[in-house]
Short mmCIF file of C-alpha atoms in Angstrom, two decimals:
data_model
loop_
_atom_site.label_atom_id
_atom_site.label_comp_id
_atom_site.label_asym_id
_atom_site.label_seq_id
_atom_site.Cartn_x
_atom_site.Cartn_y
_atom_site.Cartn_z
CA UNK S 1371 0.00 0.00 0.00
CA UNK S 1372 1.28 3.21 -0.23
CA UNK S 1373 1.55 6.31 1.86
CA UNK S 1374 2.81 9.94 2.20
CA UNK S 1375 4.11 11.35 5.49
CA UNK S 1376 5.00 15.28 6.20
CA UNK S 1377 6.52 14.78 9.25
CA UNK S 1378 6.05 18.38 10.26
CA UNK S 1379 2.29 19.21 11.19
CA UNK S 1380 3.49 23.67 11.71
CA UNK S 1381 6.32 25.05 10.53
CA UNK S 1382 7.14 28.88 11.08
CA UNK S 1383 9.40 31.08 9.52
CA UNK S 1384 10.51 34.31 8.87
CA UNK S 1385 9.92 36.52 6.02
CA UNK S 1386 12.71 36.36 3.76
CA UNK S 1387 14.10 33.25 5.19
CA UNK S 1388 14.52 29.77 3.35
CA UNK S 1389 11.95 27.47 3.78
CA UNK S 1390 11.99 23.45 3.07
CA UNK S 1391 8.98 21.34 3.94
CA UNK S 1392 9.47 17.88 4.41
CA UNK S 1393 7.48 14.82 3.08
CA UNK S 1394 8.55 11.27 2.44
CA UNK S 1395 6.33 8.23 1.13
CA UNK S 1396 6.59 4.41 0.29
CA UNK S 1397 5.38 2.74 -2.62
CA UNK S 1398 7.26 0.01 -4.54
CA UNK S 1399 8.31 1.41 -7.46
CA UNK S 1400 8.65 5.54 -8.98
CA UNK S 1401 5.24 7.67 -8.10
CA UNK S 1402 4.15 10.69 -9.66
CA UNK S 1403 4.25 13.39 -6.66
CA UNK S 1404 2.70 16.34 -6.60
CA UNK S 1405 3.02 19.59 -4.06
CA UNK S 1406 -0.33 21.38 -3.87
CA UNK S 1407 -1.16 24.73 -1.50
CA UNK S 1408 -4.09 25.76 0.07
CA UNK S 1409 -4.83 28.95 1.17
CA UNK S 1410 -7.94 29.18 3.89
CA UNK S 1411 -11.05 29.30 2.66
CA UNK S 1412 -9.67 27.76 -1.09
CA UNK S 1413 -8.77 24.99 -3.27
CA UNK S 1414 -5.84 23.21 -4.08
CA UNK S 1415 -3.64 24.72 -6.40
CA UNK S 1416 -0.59 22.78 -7.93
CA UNK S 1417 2.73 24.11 -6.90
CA UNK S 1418 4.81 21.16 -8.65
CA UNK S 1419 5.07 17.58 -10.05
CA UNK S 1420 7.59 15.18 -10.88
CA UNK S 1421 6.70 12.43 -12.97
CA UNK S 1422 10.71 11.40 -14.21
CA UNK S 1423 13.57 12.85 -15.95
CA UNK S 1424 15.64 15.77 -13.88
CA UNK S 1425 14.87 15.38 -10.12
CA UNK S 1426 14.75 18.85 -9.26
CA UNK S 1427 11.70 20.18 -10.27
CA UNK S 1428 10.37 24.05 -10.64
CA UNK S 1429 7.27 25.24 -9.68
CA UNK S 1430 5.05 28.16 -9.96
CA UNK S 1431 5.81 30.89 -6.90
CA UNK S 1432 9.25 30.25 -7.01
CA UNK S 1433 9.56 26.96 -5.28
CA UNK S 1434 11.35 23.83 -6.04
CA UNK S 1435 11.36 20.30 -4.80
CA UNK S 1436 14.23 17.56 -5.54
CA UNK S 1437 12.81 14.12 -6.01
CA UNK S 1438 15.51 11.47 -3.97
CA UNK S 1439 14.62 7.70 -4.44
CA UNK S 1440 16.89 6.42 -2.30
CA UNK S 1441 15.81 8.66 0.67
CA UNK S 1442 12.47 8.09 -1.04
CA UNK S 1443 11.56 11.67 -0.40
CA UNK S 1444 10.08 14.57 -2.15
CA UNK S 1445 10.90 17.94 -0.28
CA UNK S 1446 9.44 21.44 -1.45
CA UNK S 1447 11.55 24.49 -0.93
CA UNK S 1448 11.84 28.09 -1.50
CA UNK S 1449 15.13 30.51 -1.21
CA UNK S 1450 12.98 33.46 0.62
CA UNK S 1451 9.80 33.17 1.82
CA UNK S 1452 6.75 35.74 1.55
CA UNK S 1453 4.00 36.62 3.69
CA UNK S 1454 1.86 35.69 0.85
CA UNK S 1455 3.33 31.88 1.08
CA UNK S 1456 1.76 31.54 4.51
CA UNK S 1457 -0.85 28.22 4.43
CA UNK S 1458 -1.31 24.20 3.90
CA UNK S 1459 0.76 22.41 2.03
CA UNK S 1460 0.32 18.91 0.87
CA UNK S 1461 2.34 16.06 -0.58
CA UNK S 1462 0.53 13.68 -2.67
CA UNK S 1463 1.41 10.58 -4.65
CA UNK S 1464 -0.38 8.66 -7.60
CA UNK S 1465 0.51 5.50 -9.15
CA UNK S 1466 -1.29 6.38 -12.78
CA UNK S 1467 -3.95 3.92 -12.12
CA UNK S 1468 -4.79 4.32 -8.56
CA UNK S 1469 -5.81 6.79 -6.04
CA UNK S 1470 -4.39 10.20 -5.25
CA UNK S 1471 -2.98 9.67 -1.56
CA UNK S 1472 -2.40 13.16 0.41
CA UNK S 1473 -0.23 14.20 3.34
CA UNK S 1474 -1.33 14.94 6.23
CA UNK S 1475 -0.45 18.77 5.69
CA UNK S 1476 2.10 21.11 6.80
CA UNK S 1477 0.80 24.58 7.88
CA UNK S 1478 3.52 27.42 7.13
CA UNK S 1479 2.96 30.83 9.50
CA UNK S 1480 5.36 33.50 8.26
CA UNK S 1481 6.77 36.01 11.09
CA UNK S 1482 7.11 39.30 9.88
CA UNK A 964 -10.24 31.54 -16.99
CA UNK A 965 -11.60 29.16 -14.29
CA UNK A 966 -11.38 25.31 -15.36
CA UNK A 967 -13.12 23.49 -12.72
CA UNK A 968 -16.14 25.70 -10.74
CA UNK A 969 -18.34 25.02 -7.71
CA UNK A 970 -21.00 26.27 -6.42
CA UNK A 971 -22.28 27.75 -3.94
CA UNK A 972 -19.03 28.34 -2.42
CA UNK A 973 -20.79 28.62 0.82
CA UNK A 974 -23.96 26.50 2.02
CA UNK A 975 -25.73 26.82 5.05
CA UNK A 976 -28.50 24.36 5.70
CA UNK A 977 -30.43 23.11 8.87
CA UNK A 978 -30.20 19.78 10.37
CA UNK A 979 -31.50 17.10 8.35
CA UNK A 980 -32.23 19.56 5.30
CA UNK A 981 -30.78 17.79 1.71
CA UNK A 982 -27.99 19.91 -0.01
CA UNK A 983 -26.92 19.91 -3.58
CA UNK A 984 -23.79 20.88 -4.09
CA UNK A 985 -22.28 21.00 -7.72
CA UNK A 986 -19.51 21.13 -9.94
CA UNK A 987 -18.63 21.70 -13.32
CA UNK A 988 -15.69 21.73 -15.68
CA UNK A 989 -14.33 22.83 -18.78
CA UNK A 990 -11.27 20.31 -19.41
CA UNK A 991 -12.77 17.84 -20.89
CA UNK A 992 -11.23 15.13 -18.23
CA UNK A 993 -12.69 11.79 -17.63
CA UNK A 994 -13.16 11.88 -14.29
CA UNK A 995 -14.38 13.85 -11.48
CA UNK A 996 -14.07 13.45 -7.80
CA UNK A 997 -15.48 14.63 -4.49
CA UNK A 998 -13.64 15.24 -1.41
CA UNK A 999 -14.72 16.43 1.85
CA UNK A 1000 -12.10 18.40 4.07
CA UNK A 1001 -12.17 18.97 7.58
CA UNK A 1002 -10.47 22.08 9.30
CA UNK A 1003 -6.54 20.99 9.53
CA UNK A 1004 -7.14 18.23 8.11
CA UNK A 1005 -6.40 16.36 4.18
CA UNK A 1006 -9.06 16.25 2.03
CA UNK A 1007 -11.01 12.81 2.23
CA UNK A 1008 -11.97 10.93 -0.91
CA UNK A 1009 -16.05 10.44 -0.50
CA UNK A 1010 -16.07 8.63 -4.15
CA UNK A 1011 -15.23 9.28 -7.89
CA UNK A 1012 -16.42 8.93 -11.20
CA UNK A 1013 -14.65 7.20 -14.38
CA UNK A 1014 -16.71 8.68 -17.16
CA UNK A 1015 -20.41 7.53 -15.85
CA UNK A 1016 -18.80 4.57 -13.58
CA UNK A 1017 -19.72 5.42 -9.97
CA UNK A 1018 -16.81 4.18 -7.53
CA UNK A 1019 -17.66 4.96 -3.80
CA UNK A 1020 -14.83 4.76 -1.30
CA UNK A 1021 -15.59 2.19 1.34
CA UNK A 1022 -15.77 4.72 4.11
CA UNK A 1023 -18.44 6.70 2.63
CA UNK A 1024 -21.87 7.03 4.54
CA UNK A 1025 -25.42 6.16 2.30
CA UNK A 1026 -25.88 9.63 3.34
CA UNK A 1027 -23.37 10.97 0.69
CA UNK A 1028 -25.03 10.72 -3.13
CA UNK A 1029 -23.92 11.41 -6.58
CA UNK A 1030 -24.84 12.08 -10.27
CA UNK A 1031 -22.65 12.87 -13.01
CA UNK A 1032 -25.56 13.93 -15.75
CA UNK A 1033 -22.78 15.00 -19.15
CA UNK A 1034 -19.49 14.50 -18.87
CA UNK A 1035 -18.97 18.36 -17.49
CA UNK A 1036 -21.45 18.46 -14.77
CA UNK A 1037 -21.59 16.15 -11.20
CA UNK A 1038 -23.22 16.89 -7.72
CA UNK A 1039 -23.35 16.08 -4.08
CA UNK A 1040 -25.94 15.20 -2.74
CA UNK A 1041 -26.39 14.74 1.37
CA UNK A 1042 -29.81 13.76 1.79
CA UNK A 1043 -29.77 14.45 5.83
CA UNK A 1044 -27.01 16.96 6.92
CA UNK A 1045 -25.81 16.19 10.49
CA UNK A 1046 -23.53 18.88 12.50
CA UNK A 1047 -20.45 16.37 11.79
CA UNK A 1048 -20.82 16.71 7.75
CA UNK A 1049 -20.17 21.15 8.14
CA UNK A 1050 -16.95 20.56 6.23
CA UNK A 1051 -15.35 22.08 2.97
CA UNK A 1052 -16.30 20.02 -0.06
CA UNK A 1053 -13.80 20.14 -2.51
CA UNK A 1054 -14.32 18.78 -6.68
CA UNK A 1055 -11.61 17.98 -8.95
CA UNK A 1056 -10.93 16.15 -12.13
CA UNK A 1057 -8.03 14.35 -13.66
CA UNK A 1058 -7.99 12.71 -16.90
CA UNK A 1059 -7.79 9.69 -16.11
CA UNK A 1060 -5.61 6.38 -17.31
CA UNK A 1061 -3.81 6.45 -20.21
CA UNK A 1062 -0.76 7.72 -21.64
CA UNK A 1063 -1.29 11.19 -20.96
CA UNK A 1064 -2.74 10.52 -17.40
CA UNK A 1065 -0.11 11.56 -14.37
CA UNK A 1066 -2.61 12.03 -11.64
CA UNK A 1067 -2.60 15.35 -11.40
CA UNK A 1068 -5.69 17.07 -10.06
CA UNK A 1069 -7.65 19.94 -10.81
CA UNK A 1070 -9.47 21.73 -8.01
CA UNK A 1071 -12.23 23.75 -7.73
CA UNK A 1072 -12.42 26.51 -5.20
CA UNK A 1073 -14.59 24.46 -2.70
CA UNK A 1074 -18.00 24.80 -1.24
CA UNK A 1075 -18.10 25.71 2.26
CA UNK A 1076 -21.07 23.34 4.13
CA UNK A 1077 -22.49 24.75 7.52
CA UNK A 1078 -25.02 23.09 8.92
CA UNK A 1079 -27.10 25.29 11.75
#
């Protein structure tokens, strides 16, 4: 079966400071993963994906992730962080055929 | 500009009153799902539709219903709102298996369920 954990449930930071949120999963063989945000009240909107190829992906808002099978991890990241950036993030996985299977979140809280 | 749309994006029904939510989109994609979200919490599959093939997750109370009319249109349907179903309901699509399918899904902006 397969699974995505984001170890960190709240993660604050500082505007202007780096930022990397954290999320690993298991499944047997390469998934297609996906970082979406959330802002209250909203949607989902896609961030990033990584499907194969280059394992450093870009996203919109000026964040990246780096896809590492043997840590079997898929961590987002941004050089400087805005207020604007402040809300949920989620880590999902999907194996083509099967269901999309989400994170359990990570909630970013900027500091002025 | 807006590819998948909801509406209302807030409800607010009484106790045991049936809601409709519904969704629409303008991709084209083969299927379209419903989640429910809880505050702080990942959004929770409630079931999914593969072109007019209804697939209801396990988990999901009779109380939840579905129609998918045309290929752009489906609804929610909660025949008898409880306090525990106030939640964000969230629709999205994805195309679906094949060659060009990755997964990736398309959101809608969410309908907001409270239930007085």
């Amino acid at each position: 079966a397969q699974s995505v954990t984001q170890p960190d449930i709240h993660i604050t930071v500082s505007e202007g400071a780096s930022l990397e949120l954290r999320c690993n999963y298991s499944y047997g063989a390469t998934p297609y993963l996906f970082w979406y945000v959330q802002s209250p009240g909203q949607g989902l909107q896609l961030l990033l994906k990584y499907f194969s190829g280059d394992t450093l992906v870009q996203g919109i808002k000026g964040f990246e992730a780096e896809f590492k099978r043997s840590q079997s991890s898929f961590n987002l990241r941004k050089p400087s962080v805005h207020w604007s950036d402040a809300a949920e993030y989620f880590c999902v996985l999907n194996t083509n055929a099967g269901k999309s299977t989400f994170g359990d979140g990570t909630t970013l809280t900027v500091k002025p | 500009d807006a590819m998948v749309i909801q509406n209302p994006r807030y409800q607010v029904t009484q106790f045991g009153k049936p809601v409709t939510l519904s969704c629409s989109q303008t991709l084209n994609h083969n299927v379209m799902y419903w989640y429910q979200q809880k505050s702080s919490q990942a959004p929770k599959l409630l079931f999914h539709y593969y072109d007019k093939d209804f697939n209801n997750e396990a988990d999901t109370p009779d109380n939840f219903q579905s129609r998918r009319p045309n290929t752009s249109f489906c609804f929610l349907d909660i025949r008898s709102p409880g306090l525990g179903d106030a939640a964000m309901y969230l629709c999205a699509t994805s195309r679906g298996v094949g060659p060009l399918n990755t997964g990736e899904l398309f959101f809608g902006e969410g309908s907001r369920l409270t239930v007085l």
